[in-house]
Amino acid sequence: MSAPIDSMYQQIILDHYKNPSHHGLLDDFDAEVHHVNPTCGDEVTLRLKVKDGEITDLGWDGEGCSISQASTSVMSDLVVGKPVADALAVQQRFLELMQSRGQGELTDRDEEQLDDAVAFEGVSKYPARVKCALLGWMAMKSAVAEAGWADTEEVAG
Amino acid sequence: MSAPIDSMYQQIILDHYKNPSHHGLLDDFDAEVHHVNPTCGDEVTLRLKVKDGEITDLGWDGEGCSISQASTSVMSDLVVGKPVADALAVQQRFLELMQSRGQGELTDRDEEQLDDAVAFEGVSKYPARVKCALLGWMAMKSAVAEAGWADTEEVAG
Amino acid sequence: MSFDVETVRKDFPILSREVHGVPLVYLDSANSAQKPQVVIDAEADLYANHYANTARAVHTLGSEVTTAYEAARDKVAGFLNAPSRDEVIFTRNITEALNLLAYSFGNATWFPGAEKFRIGPGDEIVVTEMEHHSNLVPWQLLAQRTGATFRWIPIDDEGRLVDSAIDEVITERTRLVSFVYQSNALGTINPVQRIVARANAVGAYTIVDAAQAAPHLPLDVQALGADFVAFTGHKLYGPSGVGVLWGRYELLADLPPFLGGGEMIETVAMEGSTFAAPPSRFEAGTPMIAQAVALGTAVDYVTNLGITNIREHEKALTGYALEGLRGIPGVRIVGPRDNVDRGATISFTLAGVHPHDVAQLLDERGIAVRAGHHCARPVCVRYGVPATTRASFGVYTTLDEVDQLVQGVESVRRTFG
Amino acid sequence: MSFDVETVRKDFPILSREVHGVPLVYLDSANSAQKPQVVIDAEADLYANHYANTARAVHTLGSEVTTAYEAARDKVAGFLNAPSRDEVIFTRNITEALNLLAYSFGNATWFPGAEKFRIGPGDEIVVTEMEHHSNLVPWQLLAQRTGATFRWIPIDDEGRLVDSAIDEVITERTRLVSFVYQSNALGTINPVQRIVARANAVGAYTIVDAAQAAPHLPLDVQALGADFVAFTGHKLYGPSGVGVLWGRYELLADLPPFLGGGEMIETVAMEGSTFAAPPSRFEAGTPMIAQAVALGTAVDYVTNLGITNIREHEKALTGYALEGLRGIPGVRIVGPRDNVDRGATISFTLAGVHPHDVAQLLDERGIAVRAGHHCARPVCVRYGVPATTRASFGVYTTLDEVDQLVQGVESVRRTFG
Ligand SMILES: Cc1ncc(COP(=O)(O)O)c(C=O)c1O
Ligand SMILES: Cc1ncc(COP(=O)(O)O)c(C=O)c1O
């Protein structure tokens, strides 16, 4: 009766959906963005704080499917406390994984870097759902830019 | 090198096309009509004279393919000198033949009544050309109506 | 049921497919229906043996293809019980059919002889709150273009039109009422004759969106009494890319053209053009030749099964499914809860689980349903849900498939529980 | 010729057909081209194995079909050398593509943010005297709707645009120039870049009707430099019922919508709606799913043969046919007499014989040609003929078929002689 072994709905995803990390908006923040996935109506509002090139805090609120909500939760765990450059690098890697149409090869380094986010690998096989998985990640990227830390190169250099 | 035996272009048709009967407009007439086949641009102008319920004279001018021109010529030969009722009966029979999609069964009586017009039997297989064959016949019918002899029943009775 | 569903299923090649290693359970027919082999073959056969352009050639292939295309028009006219074959216009889909009307009414503003279709400031255009976007946006745009007022008949908690509002919203100011026969989002079957009668009483034109009705209900344009009725081929087991607009001949005869181009003209000069009689006037350019022919085959297919048999079959499935779904804790039916005046389309929500997740998890079990606003977003807004999950049935749907749906939803509930 | 025409012919099932007991000689490709088996199979395979509605479902079939549909868009973008796939809009045919533009420009009158597309009294819309009705009537209607002036570039005795008139007719008052790349009635290939340059100089939008060019000439939208380019699938060996509009993204992004309905919206409320980005904005309703996919296959087919190989092949046929036909007493070529800047389409008249009779007698010999005004009546008016007979060639046409054409016309001459 349960979903197949290769289900898109890995237990990690369900857990994050039920108990999302960094859920709730910050009062003290450098940038706020609101992203919507027009195809399915998923929404996320995200606020973050950046100090000395590091994402020191992040909080979000959202509505939508388990994929978008869980993915935002996983993203939050991964980027809070990281330098902006590293956060954007993880974002880039996640983006590539999502666009791989199920063909993505995960190296050990990827697994380490993406951590819980590897659970979303199965989503990449479903073009219609990829945008859900990316929603929070795109919002984070925009928020970083909004906060004045857009250019990866510069930040990294 | 000549057309096949079952060609739409029976010799009778070619003959009428080259030497059309009753070609040229009458100066003395009771009705004039101008008909156009919008699909291919064929045109006919037809004038006729009716006296005591009989088509005493008819003349026409036209432009178009051999089917429309020859058919008008054949029609003229058939109706001039006939009572209106008989002319319309022949017209009706010819119309049926044209709409038979190549399935028309010609009785001996038909052959007698339609005379040269039986040569157009092959045209009925080509829906796109049926209107060409009917052009002059429809014009004749309109002209008779125009001249005040529309109702077959009445005329016949 | 007077047809054997197992026999019917053999006509549809895709039904032997597997998805994620399990047999396909296709419950998304309201979105688009699957195609019987005869329909697939009709297109392929035309291309392989009789293809040319229609109405433009005197050669044999041109004549064969024109005959086939016009025979399809006859079939559709028969299916609709249309008084005349010349009232049947082939379009790309129903969306184009409805936009054709909206633009032709709009063109009446300047088109000579079309005064009776003119709409302007002070006039009102009426739809319902349950319209598909394709029967909503064209009229919003027409209202914007002409300065007319856009109004709608609201829906109640059960997903039905508020009956008293029919008389309140349709008034002497109403010029045109366009409404759906069977709602794709709710399953509701609307009282067409009631609405047409009210519109007639105030002298408004009536347009029926029969996209969802055509595959499931008898569609007799004379009995319905409306001025225009449209449907879409791909939901009627026909190919994609073809739809139908039917209209009363005396209206079509005066309605301004929509698209300009080949075959819709009477004569063209650089200085100006005149237009052909219906249906040609509304069929500009090379038509969906093979698609129209195959739609004719689909109409034959449906007619052979018998539309009342289909209705009976689907009604049984719907009753069974409503019962099963209502038995699952947290399931809320969005639309009529009972199997009365409703079609074989069931929208629902499951508490705590997003509709996309429901649909995706069902897909992992081979069950294809749709999740979203079903192109009727105002319906979701009305019921305060972001989206719904929707299961819809067709001639090939079995009671066993309904069981699988119900078990699947129950399992989703437990996965997220 | 770098492809073997006998091998190519095997790809087209209809070519083994007989007509009146003799093998078919299909010389009506400019009207509509025949379909290779791969194109027929592409549609059939989609229906039998992967069918569902596009872009609306999260289930597996929906995902497969969406992938296939979008892959077709990629193929077309590649075929046109389009800078972006989002610039490729699927339409029903080119007639719809051109009307889409005419209506979207018309909607700019009231659509917010579309001021730059506005056309009104004092503005001029320019076409040429050799346009197909589908690129003529939409602009006449737009001129009537907006009060703009409709003008045209005349043609000379050889069937070419009067070069000096290009600069005279396209002026500072011109807002939009829409013209044909290769004429379907004359075979003439127009100097696209010359016209675009003139239009650019006066700030007018340019639209190229590439219906006849697409199957025969390299079609590189970046090299052409126009703002919009459209073609139709059924002339490119694709199925009926699908066409393409390409436009510069920055223009499409601001162009008002045309048809309203499903999938073209961003959000819909009863109070008003907003619209999606291109290409979705211009693809309302369920698209021609299987037809677009099969058009992708057709594009692959043509690309594999090689468009320059095709051009070379057809050029040889055209030269040979022009020579043969000119040798028959009473034959007059309507259009360029020489094989320079002209395509594989030859219109002609035969003294004393009506074009319909020529075509019909050729049909009795199995030869399919078209007779009529070819939806370009002003061309017939210009040359004082009621109609012409037109032979047109494709990838499967052989020199032997051209011989049969020439012999056929000679025989018609003698039958009527
Ligand atoms: C030059 C040209 N433009 C437009 C069209 C119209 O094409 P369609 O009928 O496919 O829309 C045609 C062919 O009929 C054509 O040859
Ligand atoms: C009620 C209703 N109207 C209109 C449409 C639009 O149909 P199409 O997309 O085929 O134009 C649909 C289906 O999508 C529908 O269910």
mmCIF file of C-alpha atoms in Angstrom, chain A residues 1-4 6-9 14 17-18 38-40 42 63-67 126 129 132, chain C residues 20 352-354 356-358 360-361 363-365 373 386-387 407-408 411-412 414-417:
data_model
loop_
_atom_site.group_PDB
_atom_site.id
_atom_site.type_symbol
_atom_site.label_atom_id
_atom_site.label_comp_id
_atom_site.label_asym_id
_atom_site.label_seq_id
_atom_site.Cartn_x
_atom_site.Cartn_y
_atom_site.Cartn_z
ATOM 1 C CA MET A 1 0.000 0.000 0.000
ATOM 2 C CA SER A 2 2.929 2.365 0.429
ATOM 3 C CA ALA A 3 4.641 4.235 -2.371
ATOM 4 C CA PRO A 4 7.203 2.338 -4.464
ATOM 5 C CA ASP A 6 11.860 4.633 -6.125
ATOM 6 C CA SER A 7 9.103 7.039 -5.147
ATOM 7 C CA MET A 8 9.682 10.742 -5.586
ATOM 8 C CA TYR A 9 8.494 10.966 -1.998
ATOM 9 C CA LEU A 14 8.039 13.806 3.998
ATOM 10 C CA TYR A 17 7.380 18.664 4.906
ATOM 11 C CA LYS A 18 5.924 17.733 8.263
ATOM 12 C CA PRO A 38 2.623 30.362 -11.729
ATOM 13 C CA THR A 39 1.974 26.852 -13.046
ATOM 14 C CA CYS A 40 0.748 25.442 -9.761
ATOM 15 C CA ASP A 42 3.089 27.394 -4.933
ATOM 16 C CA GLU A 63 2.184 27.389 0.784
ATOM 17 C CA GLY A 64 2.231 24.571 -1.670
ATOM 18 C CA CYS A 65 3.086 20.987 -2.305
ATOM 19 C CA SER A 66 5.403 18.876 -0.195
ATOM 20 C CA ILE A 67 8.145 19.152 -2.798
ATOM 21 C CA TYR A 126 9.280 15.137 -13.693
ATOM 22 C CA ARG A 129 7.641 19.314 -10.613
ATOM 23 C CA CYS A 132 8.381 23.167 -7.252
ATOM 24 C CA HIS C 20 6.197 2.779 -13.388
ATOM 25 C CA GLY C 352 -3.161 18.223 4.781
ATOM 26 C CA VAL C 353 -1.938 17.011 1.399
ATOM 27 C CA HIS C 354 -1.421 19.257 -1.580
ATOM 28 C CA HIS C 356 -0.094 17.898 -6.680
ATOM 29 C CA ASP C 357 1.232 15.433 -4.158
ATOM 30 C CA VAL C 358 -1.952 13.391 -4.329
ATOM 31 C CA GLN C 360 1.966 12.446 -8.096
ATOM 32 C CA LEU C 361 1.647 9.647 -5.601
ATOM 33 C CA ASP C 363 0.885 8.374 -10.680
ATOM 34 C CA GLU C 364 3.475 6.244 -8.933
ATOM 35 C CA ARG C 365 0.743 3.613 -8.729
ATOM 36 C CA HIS C 373 -7.101 24.673 -11.003
ATOM 37 C CA PRO C 386 -5.244 26.383 -4.102
ATOM 38 C CA ALA C 387 -6.115 23.499 -6.390
ATOM 39 C CA GLN C 407 -7.318 2.636 -2.483
ATOM 40 C CA GLY C 408 -4.688 4.965 -3.887
ATOM 41 C CA SER C 411 -2.754 5.177 0.745
ATOM 42 C CA VAL C 412 -1.732 8.787 0.069
ATOM 43 C CA ARG C 414 -1.538 7.272 5.179
ATOM 44 C CA THR C 415 1.777 8.252 3.625
ATOM 45 C CA PHE C 416 1.203 11.823 4.760
ATOM 46 C CA GLY C 417 -0.620 10.863 7.959
#
